[in-house]
mmCIF file with all atom_site columns, C-alpha atoms in Angstrom:
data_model
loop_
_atom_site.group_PDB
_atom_site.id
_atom_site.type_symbol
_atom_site.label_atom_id
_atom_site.label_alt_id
_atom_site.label_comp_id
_atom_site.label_asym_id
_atom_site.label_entity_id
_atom_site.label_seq_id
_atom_site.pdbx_PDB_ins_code
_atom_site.Cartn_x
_atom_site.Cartn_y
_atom_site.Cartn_z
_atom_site.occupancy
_atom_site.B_iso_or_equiv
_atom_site.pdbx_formal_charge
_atom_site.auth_seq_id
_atom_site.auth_comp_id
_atom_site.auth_asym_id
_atom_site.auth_atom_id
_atom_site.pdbx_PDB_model_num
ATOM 1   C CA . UNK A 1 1   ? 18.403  1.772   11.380  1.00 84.00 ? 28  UNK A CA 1
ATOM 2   C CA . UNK A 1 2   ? 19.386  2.069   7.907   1.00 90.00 ? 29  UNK A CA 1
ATOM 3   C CA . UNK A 1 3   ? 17.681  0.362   4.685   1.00 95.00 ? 30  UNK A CA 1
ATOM 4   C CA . UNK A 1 4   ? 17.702  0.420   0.725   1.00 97.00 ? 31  UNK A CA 1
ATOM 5   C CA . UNK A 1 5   ? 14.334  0.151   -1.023  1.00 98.00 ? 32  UNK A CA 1
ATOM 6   C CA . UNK A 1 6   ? 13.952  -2.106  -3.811  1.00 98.00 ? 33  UNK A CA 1
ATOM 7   C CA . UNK A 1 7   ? 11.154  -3.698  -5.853  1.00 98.00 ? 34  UNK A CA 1
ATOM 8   C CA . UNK A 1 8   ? 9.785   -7.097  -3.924  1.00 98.00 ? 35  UNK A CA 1
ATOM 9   C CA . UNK A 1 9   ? 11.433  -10.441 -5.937  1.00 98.00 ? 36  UNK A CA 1
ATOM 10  C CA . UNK A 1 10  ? 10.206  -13.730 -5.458  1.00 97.00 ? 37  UNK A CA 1
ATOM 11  C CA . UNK A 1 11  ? 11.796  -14.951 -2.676  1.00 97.00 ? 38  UNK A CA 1
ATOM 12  C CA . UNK A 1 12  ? 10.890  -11.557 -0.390  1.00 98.00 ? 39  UNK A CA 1
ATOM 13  C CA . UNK A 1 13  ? 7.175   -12.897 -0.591  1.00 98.00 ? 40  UNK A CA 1
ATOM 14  C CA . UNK A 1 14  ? 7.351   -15.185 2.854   1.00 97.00 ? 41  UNK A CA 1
ATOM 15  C CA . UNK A 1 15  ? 8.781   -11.944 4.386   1.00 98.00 ? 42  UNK A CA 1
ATOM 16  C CA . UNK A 1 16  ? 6.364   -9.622  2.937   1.00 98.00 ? 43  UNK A CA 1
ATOM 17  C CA . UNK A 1 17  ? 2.822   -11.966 3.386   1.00 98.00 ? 44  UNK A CA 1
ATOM 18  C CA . UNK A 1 18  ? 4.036   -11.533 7.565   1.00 97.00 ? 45  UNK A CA 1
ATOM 19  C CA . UNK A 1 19  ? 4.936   -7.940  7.326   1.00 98.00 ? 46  UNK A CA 1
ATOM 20  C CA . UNK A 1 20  ? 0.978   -7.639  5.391   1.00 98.00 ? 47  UNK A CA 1
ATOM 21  C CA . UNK A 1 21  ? -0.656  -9.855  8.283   1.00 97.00 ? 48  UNK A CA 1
ATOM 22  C CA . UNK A 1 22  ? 1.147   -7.579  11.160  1.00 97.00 ? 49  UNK A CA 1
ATOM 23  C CA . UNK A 1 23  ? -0.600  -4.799  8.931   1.00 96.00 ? 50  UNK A CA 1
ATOM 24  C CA . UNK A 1 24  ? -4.091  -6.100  8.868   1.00 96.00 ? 51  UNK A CA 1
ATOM 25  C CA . UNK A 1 25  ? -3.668  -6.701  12.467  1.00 96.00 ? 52  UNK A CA 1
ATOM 26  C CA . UNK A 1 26  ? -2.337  -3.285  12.949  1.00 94.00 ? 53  UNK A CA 1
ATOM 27  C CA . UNK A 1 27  ? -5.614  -1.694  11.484  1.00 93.00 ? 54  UNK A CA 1
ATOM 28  C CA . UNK A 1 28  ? -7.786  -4.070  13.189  1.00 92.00 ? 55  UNK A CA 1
ATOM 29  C CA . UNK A 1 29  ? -8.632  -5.854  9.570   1.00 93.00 ? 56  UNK A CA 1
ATOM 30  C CA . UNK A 1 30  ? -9.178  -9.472  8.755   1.00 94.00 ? 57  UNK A CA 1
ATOM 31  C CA . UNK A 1 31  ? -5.851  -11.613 8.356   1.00 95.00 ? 58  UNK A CA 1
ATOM 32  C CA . UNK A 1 32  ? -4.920  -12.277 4.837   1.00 96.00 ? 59  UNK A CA 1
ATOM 33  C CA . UNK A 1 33  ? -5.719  -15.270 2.823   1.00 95.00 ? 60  UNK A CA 1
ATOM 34  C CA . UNK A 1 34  ? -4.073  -18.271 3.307   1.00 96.00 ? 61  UNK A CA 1
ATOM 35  C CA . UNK A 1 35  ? -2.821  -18.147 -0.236  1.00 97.00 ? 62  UNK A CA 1
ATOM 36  C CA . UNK A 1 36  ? -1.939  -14.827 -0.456  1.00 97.00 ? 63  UNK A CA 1
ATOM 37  C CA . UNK A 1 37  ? 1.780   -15.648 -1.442  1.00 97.00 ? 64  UNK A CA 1
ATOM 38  C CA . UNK A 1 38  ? 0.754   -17.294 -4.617  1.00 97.00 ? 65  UNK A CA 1
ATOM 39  C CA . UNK A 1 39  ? -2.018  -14.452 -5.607  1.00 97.00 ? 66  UNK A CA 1
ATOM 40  C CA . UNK A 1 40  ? 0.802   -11.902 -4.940  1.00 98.00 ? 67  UNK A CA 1
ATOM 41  C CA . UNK A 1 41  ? 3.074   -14.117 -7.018  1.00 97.00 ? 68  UNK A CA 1
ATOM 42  C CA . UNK A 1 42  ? 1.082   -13.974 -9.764  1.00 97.00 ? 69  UNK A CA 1
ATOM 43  C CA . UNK A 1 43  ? 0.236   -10.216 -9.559  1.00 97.00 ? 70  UNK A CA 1
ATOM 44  C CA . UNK A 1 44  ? 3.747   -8.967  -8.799  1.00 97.00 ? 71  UNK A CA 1
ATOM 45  C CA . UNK A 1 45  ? 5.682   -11.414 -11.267 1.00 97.00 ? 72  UNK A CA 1
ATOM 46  C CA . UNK A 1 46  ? 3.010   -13.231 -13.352 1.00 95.00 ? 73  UNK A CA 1
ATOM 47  C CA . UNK A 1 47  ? 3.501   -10.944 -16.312 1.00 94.00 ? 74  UNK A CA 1
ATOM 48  C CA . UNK A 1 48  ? 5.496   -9.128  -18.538 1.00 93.00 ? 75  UNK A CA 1
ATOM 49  C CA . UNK A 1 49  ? 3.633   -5.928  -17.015 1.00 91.00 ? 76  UNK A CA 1
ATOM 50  C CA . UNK A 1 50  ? 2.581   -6.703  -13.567 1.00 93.00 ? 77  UNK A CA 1
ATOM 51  C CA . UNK A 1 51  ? -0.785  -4.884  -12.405 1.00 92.00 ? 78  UNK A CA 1
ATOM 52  C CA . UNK A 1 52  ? 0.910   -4.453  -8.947  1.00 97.00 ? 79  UNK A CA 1
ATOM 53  C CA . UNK A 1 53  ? 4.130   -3.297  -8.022  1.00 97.00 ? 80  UNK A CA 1
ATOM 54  C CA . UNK A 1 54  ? 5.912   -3.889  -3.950  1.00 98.00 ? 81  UNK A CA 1
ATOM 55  C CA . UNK A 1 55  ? 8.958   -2.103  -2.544  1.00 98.00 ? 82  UNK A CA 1
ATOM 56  C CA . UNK A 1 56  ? 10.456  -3.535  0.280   1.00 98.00 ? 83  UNK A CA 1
ATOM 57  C CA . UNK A 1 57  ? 13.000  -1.602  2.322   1.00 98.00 ? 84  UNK A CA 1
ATOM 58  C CA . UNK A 1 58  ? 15.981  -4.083  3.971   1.00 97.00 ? 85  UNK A CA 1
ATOM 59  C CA . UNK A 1 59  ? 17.734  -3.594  6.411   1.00 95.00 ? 86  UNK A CA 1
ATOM 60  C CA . UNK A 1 60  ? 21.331  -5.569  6.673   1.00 93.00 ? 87  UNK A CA 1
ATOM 61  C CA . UNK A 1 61  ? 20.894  -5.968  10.185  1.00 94.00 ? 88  UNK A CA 1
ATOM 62  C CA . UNK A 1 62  ? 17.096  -7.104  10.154  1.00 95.00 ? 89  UNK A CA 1
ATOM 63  C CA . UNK A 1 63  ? 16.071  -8.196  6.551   1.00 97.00 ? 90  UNK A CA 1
ATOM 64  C CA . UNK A 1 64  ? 12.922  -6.255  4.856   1.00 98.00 ? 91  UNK A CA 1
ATOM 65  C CA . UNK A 1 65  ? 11.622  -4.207  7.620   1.00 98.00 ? 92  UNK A CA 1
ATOM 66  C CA . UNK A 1 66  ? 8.867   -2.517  5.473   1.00 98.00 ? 93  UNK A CA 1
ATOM 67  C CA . UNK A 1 67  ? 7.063   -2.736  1.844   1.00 98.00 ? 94  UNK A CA 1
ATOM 68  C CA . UNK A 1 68  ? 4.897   -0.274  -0.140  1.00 98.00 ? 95  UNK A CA 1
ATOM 69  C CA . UNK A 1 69  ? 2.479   -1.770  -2.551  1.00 98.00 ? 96  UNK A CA 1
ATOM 70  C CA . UNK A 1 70  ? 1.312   0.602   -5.563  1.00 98.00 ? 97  UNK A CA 1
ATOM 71  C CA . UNK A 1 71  ? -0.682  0.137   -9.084  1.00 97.00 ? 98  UNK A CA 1
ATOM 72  C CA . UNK A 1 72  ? -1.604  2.497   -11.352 1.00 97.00 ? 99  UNK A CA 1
ATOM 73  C CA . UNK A 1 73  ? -5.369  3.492   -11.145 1.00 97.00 ? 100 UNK A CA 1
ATOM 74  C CA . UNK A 1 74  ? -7.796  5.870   -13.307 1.00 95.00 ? 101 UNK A CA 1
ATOM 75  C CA . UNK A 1 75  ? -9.543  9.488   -11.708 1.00 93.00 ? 102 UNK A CA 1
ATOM 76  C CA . UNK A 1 76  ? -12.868 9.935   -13.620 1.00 94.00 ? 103 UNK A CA 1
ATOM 77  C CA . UNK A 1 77  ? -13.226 13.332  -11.981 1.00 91.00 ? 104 UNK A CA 1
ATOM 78  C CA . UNK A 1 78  ? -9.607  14.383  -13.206 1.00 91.00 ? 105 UNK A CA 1
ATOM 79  C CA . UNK A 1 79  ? -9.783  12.317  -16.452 1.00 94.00 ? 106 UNK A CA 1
ATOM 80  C CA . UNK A 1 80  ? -6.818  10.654  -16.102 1.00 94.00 ? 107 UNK A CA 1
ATOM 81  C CA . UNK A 1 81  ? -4.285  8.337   -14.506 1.00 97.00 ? 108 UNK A CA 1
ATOM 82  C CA . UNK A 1 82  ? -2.136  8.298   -10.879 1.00 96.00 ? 109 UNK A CA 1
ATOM 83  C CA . UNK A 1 83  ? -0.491  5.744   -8.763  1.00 96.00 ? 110 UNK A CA 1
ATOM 84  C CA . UNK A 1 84  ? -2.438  4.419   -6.129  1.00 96.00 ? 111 UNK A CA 1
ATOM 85  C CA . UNK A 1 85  ? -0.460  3.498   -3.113  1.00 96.00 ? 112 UNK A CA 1
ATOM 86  C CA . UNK A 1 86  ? -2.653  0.535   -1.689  1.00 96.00 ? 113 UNK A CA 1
ATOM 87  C CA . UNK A 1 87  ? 0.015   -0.196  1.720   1.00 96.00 ? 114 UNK A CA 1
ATOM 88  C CA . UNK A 1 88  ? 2.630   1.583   3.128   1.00 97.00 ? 115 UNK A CA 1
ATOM 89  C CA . UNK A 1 89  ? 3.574   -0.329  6.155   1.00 97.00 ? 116 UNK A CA 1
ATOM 90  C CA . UNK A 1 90  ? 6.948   -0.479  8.522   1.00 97.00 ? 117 UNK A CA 1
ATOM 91  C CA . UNK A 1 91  ? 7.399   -2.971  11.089  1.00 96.00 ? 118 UNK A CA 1
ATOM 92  C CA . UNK A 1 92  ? 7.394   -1.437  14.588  1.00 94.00 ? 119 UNK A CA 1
ATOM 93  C CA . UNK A 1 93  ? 11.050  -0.990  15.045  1.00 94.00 ? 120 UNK A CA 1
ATOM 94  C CA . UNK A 1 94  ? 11.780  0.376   11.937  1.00 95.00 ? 121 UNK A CA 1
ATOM 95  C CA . UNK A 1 95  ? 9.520   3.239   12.609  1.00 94.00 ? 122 UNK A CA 1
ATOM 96  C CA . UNK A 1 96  ? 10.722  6.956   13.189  1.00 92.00 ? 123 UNK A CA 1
ATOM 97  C CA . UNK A 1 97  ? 14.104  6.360   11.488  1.00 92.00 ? 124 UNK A CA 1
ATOM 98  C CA . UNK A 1 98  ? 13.431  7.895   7.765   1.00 95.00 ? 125 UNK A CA 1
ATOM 99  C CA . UNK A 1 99  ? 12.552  4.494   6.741   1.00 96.00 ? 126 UNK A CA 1
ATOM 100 C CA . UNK A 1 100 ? 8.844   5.577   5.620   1.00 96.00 ? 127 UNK A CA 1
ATOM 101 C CA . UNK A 1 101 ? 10.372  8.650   3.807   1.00 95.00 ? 128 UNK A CA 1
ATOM 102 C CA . UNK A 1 102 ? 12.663  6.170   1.307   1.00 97.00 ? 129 UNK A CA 1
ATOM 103 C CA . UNK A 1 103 ? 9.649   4.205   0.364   1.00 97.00 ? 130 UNK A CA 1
ATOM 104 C CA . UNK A 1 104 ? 7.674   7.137   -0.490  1.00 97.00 ? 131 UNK A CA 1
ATOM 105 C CA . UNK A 1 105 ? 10.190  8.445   -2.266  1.00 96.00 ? 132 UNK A CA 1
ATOM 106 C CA . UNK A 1 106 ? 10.101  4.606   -4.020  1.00 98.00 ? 133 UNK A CA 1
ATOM 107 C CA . UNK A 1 107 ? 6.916   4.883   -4.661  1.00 97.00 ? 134 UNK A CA 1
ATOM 108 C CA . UNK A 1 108 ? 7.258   8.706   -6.269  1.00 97.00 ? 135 UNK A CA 1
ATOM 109 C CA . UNK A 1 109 ? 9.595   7.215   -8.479  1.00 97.00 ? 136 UNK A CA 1
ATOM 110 C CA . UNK A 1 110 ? 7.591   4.810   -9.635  1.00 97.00 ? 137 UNK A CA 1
ATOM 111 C CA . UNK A 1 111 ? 4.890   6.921   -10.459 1.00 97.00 ? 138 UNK A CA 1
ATOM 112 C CA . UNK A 1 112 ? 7.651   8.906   -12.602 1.00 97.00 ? 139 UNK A CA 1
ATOM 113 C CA . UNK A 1 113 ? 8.631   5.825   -14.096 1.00 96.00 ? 140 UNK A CA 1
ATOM 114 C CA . UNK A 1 114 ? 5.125   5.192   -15.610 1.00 96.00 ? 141 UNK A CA 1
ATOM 115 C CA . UNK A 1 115 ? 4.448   8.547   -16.962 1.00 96.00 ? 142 UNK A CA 1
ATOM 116 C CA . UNK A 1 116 ? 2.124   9.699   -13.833 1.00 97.00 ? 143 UNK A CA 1
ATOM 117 C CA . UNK A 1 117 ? 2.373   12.494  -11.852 1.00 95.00 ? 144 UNK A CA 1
ATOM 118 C CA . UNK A 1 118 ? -0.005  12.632  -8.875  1.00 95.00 ? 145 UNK A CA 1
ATOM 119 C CA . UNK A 1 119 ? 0.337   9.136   -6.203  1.00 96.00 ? 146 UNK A CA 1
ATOM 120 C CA . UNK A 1 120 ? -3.279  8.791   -4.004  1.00 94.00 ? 147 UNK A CA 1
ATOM 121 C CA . UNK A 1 121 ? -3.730  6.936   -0.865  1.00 93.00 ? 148 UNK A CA 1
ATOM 122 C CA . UNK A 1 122 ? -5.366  6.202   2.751   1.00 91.00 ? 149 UNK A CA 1
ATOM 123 C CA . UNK A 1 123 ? -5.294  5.268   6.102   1.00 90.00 ? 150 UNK A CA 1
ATOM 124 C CA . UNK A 1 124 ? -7.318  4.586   9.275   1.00 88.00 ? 151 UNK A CA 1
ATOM 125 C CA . UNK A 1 125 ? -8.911  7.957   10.541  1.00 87.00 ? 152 UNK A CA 1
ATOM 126 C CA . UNK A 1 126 ? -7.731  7.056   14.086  1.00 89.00 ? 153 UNK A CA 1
ATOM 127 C CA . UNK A 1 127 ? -3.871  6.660   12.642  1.00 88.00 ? 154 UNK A CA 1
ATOM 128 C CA . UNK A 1 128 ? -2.477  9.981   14.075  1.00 92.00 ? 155 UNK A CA 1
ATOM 129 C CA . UNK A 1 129 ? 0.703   8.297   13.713  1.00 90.00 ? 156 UNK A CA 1
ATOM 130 C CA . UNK A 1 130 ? 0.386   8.143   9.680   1.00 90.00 ? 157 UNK A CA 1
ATOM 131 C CA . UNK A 1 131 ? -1.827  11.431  9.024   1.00 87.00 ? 158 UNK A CA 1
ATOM 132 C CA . UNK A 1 132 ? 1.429   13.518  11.091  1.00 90.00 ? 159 UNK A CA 1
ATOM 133 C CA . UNK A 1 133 ? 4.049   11.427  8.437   1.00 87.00 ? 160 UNK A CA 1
ATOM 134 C CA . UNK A 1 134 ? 1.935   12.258  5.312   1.00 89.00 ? 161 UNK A CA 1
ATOM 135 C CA . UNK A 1 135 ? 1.395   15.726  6.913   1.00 87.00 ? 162 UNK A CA 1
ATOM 136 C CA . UNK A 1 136 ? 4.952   16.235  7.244   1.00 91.00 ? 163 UNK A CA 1
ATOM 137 C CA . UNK A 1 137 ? 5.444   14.766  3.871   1.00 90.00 ? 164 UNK A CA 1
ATOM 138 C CA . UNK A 1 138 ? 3.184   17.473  2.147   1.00 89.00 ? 165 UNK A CA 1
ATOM 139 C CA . UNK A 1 139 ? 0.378   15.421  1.288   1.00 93.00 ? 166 UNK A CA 1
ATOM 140 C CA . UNK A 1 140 ? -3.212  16.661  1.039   1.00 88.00 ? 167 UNK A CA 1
ATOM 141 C CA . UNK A 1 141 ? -6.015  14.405  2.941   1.00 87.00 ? 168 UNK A CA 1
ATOM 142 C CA . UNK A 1 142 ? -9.472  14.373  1.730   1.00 85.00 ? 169 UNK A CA 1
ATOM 143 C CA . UNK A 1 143 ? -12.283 13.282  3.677   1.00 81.00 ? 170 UNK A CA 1
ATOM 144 C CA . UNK A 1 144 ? -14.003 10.468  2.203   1.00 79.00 ? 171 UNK A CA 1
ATOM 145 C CA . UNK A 1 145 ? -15.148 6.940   3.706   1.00 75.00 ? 172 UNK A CA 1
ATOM 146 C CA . UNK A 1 146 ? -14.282 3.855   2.134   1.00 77.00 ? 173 UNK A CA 1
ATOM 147 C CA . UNK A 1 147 ? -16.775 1.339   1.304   1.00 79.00 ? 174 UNK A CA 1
ATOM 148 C CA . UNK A 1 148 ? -16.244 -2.481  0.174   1.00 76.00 ? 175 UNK A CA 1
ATOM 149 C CA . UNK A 1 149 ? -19.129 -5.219  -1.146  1.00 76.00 ? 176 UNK A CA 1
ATOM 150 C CA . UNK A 1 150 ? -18.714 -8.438  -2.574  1.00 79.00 ? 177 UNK A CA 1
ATOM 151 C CA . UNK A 1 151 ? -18.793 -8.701  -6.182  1.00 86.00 ? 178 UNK A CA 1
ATOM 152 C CA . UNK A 1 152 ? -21.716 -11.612 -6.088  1.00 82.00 ? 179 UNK A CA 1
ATOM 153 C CA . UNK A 1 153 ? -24.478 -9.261  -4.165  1.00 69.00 ? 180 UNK A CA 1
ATOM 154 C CA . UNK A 1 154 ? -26.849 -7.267  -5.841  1.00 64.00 ? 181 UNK A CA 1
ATOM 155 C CA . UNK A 1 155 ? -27.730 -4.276  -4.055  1.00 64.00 ? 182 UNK A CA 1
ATOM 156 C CA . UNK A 1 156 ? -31.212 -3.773  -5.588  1.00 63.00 ? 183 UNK A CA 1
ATOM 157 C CA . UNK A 1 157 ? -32.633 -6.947  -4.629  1.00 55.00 ? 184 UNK A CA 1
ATOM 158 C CA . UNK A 1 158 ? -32.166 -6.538  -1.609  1.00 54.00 ? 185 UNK A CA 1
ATOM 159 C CA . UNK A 1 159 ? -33.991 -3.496  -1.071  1.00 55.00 ? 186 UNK A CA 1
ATOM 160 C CA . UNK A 1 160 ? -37.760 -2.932  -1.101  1.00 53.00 ? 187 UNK A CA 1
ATOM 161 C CA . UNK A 1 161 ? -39.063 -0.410  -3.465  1.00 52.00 ? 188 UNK A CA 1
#
């Protein structure tokens, strides 16, 4: 199968909320919100400088087969800024075919694009699958885990002394 990558427009958001909800199935998350059209809506096209960015890769034959999602983000350690790439994602038969190498490639452009020179990302521990692709790509993995709490706890209180 062969595909163009592009950045996400308006109309690619039906299309892309599915291909994000096969995702979050795919790594055994929660489904998206129910409004998650309209909250990527306003990120992707809300402003004259859009916090997040989506590439979608189309096919002729099957439509967008695959998106990448990136924004830029700040390394304390490193003192400065990188792309994070927050979802990489190709529907199951658009797998294997290069597909995942043109929206890299996207996403490295990007990155050029806004001045940074380093792109940062993850993925499940138990997705061989991806770490081979990112192997193969030349990426570096670092062992971390990745925690998430809602904004509206407060740790402290609820631990004893």
């Amino acid at each position: 199968m062969t595909a163009t990558v592009r950045h996400a427009r308006p109309a690619d958001l039906p299309r892309v909320v599915r291909l994000i909800a096969e995702h979050a199935a795919f790594e055994r998350a929660d489904p998206p919100a129910p409004d998650l059209a309209q909250r990527l809506d306003a990120l992707l096209f809300g402003t004259p400088e859009p916090r997040l960015r989506c590439l979608v890769a189309e096919s002729a034959e099957h439509g967008i087969v695959g998106y990448a999602s990136c924004e830029p983000a700040l390394s304390t350690w490193q003192g400065r800024a990188y792309l994070h790439m927050d979802c990489l994602y190709l529907s199951a038969d658009a797998r294997g075919g290069g597909i995942g190498r043109l929206l890299v490639a996207a996403v490295a452009a990007e990155a050029r694009a806004l001045g940074l020179d380093e792109i940062q990302w993850q993925t499940p521990t138990w997705n061989k699958d991806a770490a081979r692709f990112y192997d193969r790509l030349g990426a570096h993995a670092k062992e971390k885990l990745r925690y998430s709490l809602a904004a509206e706890v407060s740790p402290a209180a609820d631990r004893a002394p």
